[in-house]
PDB file of C-alpha atoms in Angstrom:
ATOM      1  CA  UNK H 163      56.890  86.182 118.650  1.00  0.00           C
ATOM      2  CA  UNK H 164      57.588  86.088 122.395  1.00  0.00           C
ATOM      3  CA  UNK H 165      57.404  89.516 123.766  1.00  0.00           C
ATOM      4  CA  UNK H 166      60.723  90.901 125.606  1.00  0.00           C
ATOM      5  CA  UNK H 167      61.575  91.255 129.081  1.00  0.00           C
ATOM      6  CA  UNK H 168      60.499  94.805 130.604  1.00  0.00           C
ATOM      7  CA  UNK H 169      62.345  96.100 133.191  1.00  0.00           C
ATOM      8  CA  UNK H 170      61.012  99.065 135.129  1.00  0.00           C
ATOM      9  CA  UNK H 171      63.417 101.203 136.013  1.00  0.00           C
ATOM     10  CA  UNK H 172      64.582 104.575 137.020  1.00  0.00           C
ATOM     11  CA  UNK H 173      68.110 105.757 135.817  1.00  0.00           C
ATOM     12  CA  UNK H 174      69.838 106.749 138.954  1.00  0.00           C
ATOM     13  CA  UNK H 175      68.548 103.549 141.037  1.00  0.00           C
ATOM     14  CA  UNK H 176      71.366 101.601 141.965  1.00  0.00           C
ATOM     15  CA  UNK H 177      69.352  98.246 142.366  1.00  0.00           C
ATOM     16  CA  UNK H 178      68.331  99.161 138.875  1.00  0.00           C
ATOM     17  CA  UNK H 179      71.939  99.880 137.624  1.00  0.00           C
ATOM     18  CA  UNK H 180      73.019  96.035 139.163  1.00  0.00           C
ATOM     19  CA  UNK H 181      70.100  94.787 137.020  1.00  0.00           C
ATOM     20  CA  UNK H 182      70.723  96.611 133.649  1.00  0.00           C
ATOM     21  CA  UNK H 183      74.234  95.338 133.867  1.00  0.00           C
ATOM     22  CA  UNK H 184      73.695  91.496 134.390  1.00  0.00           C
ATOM     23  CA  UNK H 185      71.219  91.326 131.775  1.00  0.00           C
ATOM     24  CA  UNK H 186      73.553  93.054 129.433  1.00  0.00           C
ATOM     25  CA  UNK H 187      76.291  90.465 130.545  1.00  0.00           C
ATOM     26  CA  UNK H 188      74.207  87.858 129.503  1.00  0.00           C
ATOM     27  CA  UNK H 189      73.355  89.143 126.293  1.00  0.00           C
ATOM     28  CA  UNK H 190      69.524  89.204 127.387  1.00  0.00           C
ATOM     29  CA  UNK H 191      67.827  91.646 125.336  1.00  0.00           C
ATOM     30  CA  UNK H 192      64.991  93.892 127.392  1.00  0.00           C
ATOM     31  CA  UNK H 193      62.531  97.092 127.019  1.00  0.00           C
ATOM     32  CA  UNK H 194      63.049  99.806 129.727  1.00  0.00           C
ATOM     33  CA  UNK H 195      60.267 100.967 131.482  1.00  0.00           C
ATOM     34  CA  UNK H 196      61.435 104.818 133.272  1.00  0.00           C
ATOM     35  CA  UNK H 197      60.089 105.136 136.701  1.00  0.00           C
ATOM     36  CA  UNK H 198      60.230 108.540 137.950  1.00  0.00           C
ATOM     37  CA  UNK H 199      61.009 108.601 141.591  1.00  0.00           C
ATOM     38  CA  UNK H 200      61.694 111.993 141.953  1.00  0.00           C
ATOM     39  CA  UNK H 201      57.962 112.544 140.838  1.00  0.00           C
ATOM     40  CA  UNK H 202      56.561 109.790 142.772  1.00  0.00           C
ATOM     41  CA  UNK H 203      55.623 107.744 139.738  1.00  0.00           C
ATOM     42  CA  UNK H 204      56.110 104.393 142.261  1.00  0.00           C
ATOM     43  CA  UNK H 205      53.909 105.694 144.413  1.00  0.00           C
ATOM     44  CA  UNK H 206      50.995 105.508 142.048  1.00  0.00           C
ATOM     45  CA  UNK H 207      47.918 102.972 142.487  1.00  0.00           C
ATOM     46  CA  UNK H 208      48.807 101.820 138.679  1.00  0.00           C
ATOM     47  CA  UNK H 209      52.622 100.673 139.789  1.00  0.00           C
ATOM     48  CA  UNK H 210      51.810 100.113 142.998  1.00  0.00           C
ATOM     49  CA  UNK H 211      49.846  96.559 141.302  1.00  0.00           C
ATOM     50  CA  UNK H 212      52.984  95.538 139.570  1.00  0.00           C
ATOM     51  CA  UNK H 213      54.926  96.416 142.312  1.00  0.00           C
ATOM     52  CA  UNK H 214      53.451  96.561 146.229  1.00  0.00           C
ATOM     53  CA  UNK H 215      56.943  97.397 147.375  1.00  0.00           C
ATOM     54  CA  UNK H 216      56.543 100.279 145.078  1.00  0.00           C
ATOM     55  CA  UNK H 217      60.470 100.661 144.332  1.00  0.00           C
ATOM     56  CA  UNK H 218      62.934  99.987 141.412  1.00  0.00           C
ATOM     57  CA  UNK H 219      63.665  97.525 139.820  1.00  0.00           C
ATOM     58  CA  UNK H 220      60.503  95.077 138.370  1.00  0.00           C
ATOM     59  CA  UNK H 221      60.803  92.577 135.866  1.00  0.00           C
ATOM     60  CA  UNK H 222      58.231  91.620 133.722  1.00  0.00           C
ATOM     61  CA  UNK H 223      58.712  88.393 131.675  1.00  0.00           C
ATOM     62  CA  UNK H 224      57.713  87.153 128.674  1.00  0.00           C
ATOM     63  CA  UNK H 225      54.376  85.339 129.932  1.00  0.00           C
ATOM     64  CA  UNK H 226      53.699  88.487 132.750  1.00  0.00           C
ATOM     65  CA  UNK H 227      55.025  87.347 135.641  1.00  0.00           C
ATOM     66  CA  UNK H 228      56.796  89.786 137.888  1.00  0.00           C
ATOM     67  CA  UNK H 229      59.718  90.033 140.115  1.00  0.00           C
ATOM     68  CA  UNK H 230      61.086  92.523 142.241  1.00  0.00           C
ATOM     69  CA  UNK H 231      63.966  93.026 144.527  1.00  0.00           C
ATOM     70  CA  UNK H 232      67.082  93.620 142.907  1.00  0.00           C
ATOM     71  CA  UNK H 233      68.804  90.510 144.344  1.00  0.00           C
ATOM     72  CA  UNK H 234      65.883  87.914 143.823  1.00  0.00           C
ATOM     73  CA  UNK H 235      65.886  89.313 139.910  1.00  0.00           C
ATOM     74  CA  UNK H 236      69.623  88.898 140.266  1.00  0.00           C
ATOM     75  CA  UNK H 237      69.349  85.297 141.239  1.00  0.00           C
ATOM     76  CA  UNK H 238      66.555  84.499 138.545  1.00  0.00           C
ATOM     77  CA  UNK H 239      68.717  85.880 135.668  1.00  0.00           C
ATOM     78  CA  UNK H 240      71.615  84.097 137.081  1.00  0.00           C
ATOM     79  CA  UNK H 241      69.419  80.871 137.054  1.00  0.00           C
ATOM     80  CA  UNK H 242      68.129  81.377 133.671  1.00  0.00           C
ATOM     81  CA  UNK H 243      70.725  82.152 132.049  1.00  0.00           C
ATOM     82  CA  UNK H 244      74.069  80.607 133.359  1.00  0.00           C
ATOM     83  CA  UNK H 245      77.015  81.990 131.307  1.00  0.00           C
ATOM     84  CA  UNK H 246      78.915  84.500 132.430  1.00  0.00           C
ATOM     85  CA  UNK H 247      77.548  83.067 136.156  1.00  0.00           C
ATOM     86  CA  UNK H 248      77.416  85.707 138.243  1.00  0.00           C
ATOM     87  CA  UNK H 249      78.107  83.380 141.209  1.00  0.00           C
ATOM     88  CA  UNK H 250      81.117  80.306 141.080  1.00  0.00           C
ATOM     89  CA  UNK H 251      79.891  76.788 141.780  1.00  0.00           C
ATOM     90  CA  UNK H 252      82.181  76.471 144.505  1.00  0.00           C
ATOM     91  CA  UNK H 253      80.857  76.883 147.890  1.00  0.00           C
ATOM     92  CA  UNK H 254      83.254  78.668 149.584  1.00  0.00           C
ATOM     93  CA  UNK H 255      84.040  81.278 146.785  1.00  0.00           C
ATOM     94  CA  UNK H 256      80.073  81.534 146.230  1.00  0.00           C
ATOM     95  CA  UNK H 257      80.104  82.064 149.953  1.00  0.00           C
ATOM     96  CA  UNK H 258      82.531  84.894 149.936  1.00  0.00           C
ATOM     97  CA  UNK H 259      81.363  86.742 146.716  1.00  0.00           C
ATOM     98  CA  UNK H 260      77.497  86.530 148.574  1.00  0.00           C
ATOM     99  CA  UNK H 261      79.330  88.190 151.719  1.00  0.00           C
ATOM    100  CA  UNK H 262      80.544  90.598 149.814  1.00  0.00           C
ATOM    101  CA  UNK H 263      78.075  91.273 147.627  1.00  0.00           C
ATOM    102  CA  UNK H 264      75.881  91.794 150.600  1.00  0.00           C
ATOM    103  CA  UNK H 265      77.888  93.666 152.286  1.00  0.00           C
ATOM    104  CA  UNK H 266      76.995  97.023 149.389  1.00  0.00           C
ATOM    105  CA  UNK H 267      73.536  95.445 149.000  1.00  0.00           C
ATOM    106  CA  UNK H 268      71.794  94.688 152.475  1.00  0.00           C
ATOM    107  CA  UNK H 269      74.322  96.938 154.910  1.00  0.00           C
ATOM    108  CA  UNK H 270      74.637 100.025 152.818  1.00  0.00           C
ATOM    109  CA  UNK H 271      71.836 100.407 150.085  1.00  0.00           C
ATOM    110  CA  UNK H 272      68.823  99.810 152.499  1.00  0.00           C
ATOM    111  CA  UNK H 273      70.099 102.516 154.458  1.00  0.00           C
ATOM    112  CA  UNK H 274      70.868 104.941 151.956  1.00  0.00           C
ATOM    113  CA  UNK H 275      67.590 104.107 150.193  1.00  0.00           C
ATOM    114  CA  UNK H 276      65.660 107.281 148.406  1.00  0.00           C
ATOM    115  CA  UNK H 277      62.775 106.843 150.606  1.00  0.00           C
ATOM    116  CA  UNK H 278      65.012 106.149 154.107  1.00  0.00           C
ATOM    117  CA  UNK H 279      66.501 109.777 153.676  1.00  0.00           C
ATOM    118  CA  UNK H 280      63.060 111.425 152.843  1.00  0.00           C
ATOM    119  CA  UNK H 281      61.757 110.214 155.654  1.00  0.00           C
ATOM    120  CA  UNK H 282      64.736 111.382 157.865  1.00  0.00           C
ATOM    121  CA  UNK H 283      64.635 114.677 156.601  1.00  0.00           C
ATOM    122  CA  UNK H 284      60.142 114.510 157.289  1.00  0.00           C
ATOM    123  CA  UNK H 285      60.270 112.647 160.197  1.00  0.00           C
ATOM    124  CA  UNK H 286      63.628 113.678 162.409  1.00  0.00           C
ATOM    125  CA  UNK H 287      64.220 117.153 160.718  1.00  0.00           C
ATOM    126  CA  UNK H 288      67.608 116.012 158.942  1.00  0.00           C
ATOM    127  CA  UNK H 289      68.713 119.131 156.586  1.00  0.00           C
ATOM    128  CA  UNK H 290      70.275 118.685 153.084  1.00  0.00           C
ATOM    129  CA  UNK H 291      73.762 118.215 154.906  1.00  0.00           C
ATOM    130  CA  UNK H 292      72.770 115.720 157.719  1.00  0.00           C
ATOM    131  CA  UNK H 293      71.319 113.514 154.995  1.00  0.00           C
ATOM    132  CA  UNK H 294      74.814 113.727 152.591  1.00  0.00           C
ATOM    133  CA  UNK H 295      76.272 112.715 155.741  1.00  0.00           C
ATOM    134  CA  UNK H 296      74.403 110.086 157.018  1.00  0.00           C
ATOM    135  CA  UNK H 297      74.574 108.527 153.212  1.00  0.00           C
ATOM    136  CA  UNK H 298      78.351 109.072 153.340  1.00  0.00           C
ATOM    137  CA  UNK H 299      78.905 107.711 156.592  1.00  0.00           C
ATOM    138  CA  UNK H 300      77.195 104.508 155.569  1.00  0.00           C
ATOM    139  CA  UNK H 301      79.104 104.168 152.177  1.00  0.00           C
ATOM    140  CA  UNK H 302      82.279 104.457 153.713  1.00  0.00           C
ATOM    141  CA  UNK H 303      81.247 101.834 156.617  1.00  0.00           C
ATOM    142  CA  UNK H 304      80.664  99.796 153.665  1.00  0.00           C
ATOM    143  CA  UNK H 305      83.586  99.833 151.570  1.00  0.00           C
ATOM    144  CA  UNK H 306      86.290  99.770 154.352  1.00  0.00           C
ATOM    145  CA  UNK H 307      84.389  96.200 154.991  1.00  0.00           C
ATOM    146  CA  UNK H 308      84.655  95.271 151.374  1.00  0.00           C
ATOM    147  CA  UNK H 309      88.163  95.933 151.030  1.00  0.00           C
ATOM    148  CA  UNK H 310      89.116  93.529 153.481  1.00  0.00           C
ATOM    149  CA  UNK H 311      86.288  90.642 151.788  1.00  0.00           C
ATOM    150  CA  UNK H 312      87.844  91.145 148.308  1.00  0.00           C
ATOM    151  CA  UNK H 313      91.012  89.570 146.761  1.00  0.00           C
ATOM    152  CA  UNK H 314      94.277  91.615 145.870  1.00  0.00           C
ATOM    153  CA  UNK H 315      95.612  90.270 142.380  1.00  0.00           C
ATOM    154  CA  UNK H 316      92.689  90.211 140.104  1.00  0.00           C
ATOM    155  CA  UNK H 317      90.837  93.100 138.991  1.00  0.00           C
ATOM    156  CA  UNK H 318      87.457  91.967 139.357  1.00  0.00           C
ATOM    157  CA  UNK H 319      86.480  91.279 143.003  1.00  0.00           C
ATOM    158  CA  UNK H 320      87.210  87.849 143.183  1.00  0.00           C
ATOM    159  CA  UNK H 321      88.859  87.170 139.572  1.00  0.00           C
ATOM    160  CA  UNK H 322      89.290  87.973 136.058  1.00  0.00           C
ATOM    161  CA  UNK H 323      85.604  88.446 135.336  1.00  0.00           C
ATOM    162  CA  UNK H 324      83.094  90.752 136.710  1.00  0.00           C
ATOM    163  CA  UNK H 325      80.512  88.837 139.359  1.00  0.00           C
ATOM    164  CA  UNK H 326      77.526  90.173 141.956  1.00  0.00           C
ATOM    165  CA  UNK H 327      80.102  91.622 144.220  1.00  0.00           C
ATOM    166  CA  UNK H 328      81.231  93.575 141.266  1.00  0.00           C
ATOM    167  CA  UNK H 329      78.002  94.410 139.970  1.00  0.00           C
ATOM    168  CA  UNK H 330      76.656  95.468 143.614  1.00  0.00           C
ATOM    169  CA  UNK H 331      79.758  97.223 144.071  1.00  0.00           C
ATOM    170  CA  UNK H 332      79.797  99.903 140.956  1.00  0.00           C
ATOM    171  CA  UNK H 333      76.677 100.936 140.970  1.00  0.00           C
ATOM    172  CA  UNK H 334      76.832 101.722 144.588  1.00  0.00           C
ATOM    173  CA  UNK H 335      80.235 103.750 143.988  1.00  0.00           C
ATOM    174  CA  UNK H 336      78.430 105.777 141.119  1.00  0.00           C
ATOM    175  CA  UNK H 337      76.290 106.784 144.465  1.00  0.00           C
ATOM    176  CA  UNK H 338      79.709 107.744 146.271  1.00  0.00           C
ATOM    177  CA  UNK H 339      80.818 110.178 143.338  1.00  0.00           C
ATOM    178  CA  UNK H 340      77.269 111.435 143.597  1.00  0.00           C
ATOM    179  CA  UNK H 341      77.549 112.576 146.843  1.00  0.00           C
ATOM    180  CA  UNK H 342      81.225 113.248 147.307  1.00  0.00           C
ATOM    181  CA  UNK H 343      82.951 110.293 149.131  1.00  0.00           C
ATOM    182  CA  UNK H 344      86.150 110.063 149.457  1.00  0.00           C
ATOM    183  CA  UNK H 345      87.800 107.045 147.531  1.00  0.00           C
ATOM    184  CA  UNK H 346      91.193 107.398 148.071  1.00  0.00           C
ATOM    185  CA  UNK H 347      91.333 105.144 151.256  1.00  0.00           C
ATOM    186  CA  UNK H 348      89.684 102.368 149.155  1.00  0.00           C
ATOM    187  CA  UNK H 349      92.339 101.667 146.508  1.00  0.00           C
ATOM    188  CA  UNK H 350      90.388  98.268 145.858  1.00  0.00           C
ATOM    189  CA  UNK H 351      86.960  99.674 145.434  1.00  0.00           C
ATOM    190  CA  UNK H 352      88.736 101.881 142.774  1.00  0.00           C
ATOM    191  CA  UNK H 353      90.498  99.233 140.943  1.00  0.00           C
ATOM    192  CA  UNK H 354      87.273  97.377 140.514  1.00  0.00           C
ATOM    193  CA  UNK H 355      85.297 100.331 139.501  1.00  0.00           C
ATOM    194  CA  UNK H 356      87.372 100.856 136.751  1.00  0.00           C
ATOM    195  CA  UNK H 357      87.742  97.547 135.594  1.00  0.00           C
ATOM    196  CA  UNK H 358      83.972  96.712 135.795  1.00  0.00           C
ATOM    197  CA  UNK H 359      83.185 100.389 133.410  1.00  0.00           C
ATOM    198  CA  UNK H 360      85.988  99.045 130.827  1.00  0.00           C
ATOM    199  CA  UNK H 361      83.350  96.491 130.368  1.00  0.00           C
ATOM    200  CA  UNK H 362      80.820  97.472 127.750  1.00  0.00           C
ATOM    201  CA  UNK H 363      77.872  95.956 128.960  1.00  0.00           C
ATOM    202  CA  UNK H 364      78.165  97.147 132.085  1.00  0.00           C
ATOM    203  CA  UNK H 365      79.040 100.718 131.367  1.00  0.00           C
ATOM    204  CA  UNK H 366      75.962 100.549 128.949  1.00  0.00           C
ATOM    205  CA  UNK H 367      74.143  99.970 132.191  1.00  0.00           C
ATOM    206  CA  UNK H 368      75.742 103.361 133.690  1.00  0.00           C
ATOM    207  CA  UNK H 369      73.035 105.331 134.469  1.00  0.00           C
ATOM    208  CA  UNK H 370      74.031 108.477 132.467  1.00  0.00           C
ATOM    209  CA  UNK H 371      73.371 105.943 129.682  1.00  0.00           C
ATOM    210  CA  UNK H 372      69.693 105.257 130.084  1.00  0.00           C
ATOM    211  CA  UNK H 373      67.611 106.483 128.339  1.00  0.00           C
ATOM    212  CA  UNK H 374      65.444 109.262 131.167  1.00  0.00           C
ATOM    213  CA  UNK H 375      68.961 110.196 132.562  1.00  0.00           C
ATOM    214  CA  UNK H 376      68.965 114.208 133.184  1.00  0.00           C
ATOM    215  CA  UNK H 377      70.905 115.980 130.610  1.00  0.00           C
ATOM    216  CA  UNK H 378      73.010 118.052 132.599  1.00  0.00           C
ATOM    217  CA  UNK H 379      72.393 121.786 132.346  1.00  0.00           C
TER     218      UNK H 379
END
């Protein structure tokens, strides 16, 4: 029997949370693998060999090869298994979801990674506040560019059916309530928030769902 796909993970991790999702889109069943990074579990020598980036999410298929990075998994499961695409055929729509898409995954998430803010708050003396507000100020940088990319009369991003810019989008956003954004000047990035978690297999992929989320004191 071929073994199932593992996917390391760690609850809160948005790359992690736009992985969950497309899998569960696709109907592709896989074995969660917590990763800790709150306790440094990435840092270990042990991950570190799946992983050198040591960061969230890896894939493991079925004959042991790995990937990693959120988007190149992305593309892979995309590739693999076509229906619902994640991307349209079309060029110029493909184009536009990508730019928007991007726009959450390369301008903001990078910035607002885990380790980025340690290391501000270690290497530049940021306190607890400085760091909420330079995430902030990069989320909301983000989605008043995404609300111009996206289309007005569908509820998905650019349709009826949720694609990477939607995926990319709602996990960051689940960051945003985190750390107290301010949504109401993004009407768009609402509407598609809520349509993506009326979705079951993509509020299965929530990370209060998983299964080392904190239960709340």
């Amino acid at each position: 029997m071929t073994a199932p796909l593992t996917l390391y993970s760690y609850w809160r991790s948005t790359t992690s949370y736009r992985v969950r999702a497309a899998l569960n889109l696709k109907g592709v069943p896989f074995e969660t693998v917590p990763v800790d990074l709150l306790a440094g579990v990435q840092k270990s020598a042990e991950y570190a060999e799946i992983n050198p980036g040591r960061g969230v999410p890896t894939l493991v298929l079925e004959d042991g090869s790995v990937l990693t990075q959120s988007l190149a998994i992305l593309d892979y499961i995309d590739a693999r298994w076509p229906e619902p695409a994640l991307l349209p055929t079309d060029p110029l729509v493909r184009a536009r979801v990508q730019a928007a898409a991007h726009t959450i995954a390369v301008d903001v998430h990078p910035v607002n990674n885990l380790r980025v803010v340690t290391h501000l708050r270690d290497a530049y003396g940021a306190d607890t506040d400085g760091a909420m507000d330079w995430m902030r100020h990069w989320m909301v940088e983000g989605f008043m560019a995404f609300e111009t990319l996206v289309q007005d009369d569908t509820p998905f991003a650019f349709g009826h059916a949720p694609d990477l810019a939607d995926l990319c989008l709602v996990a960051q956003v689940y960051n945003a309530h985190r750390w107290g954004v301010d949504l109401t000047p993004f009407p768009k990035v609402q509407r598609i928030e809520a349509a993506c978690l009326d979705v079951p297999a993509i509020s299965a992929a929530h990370p209060d769902q998983q299964p080392d989320a904190e239960t709340p004191a």
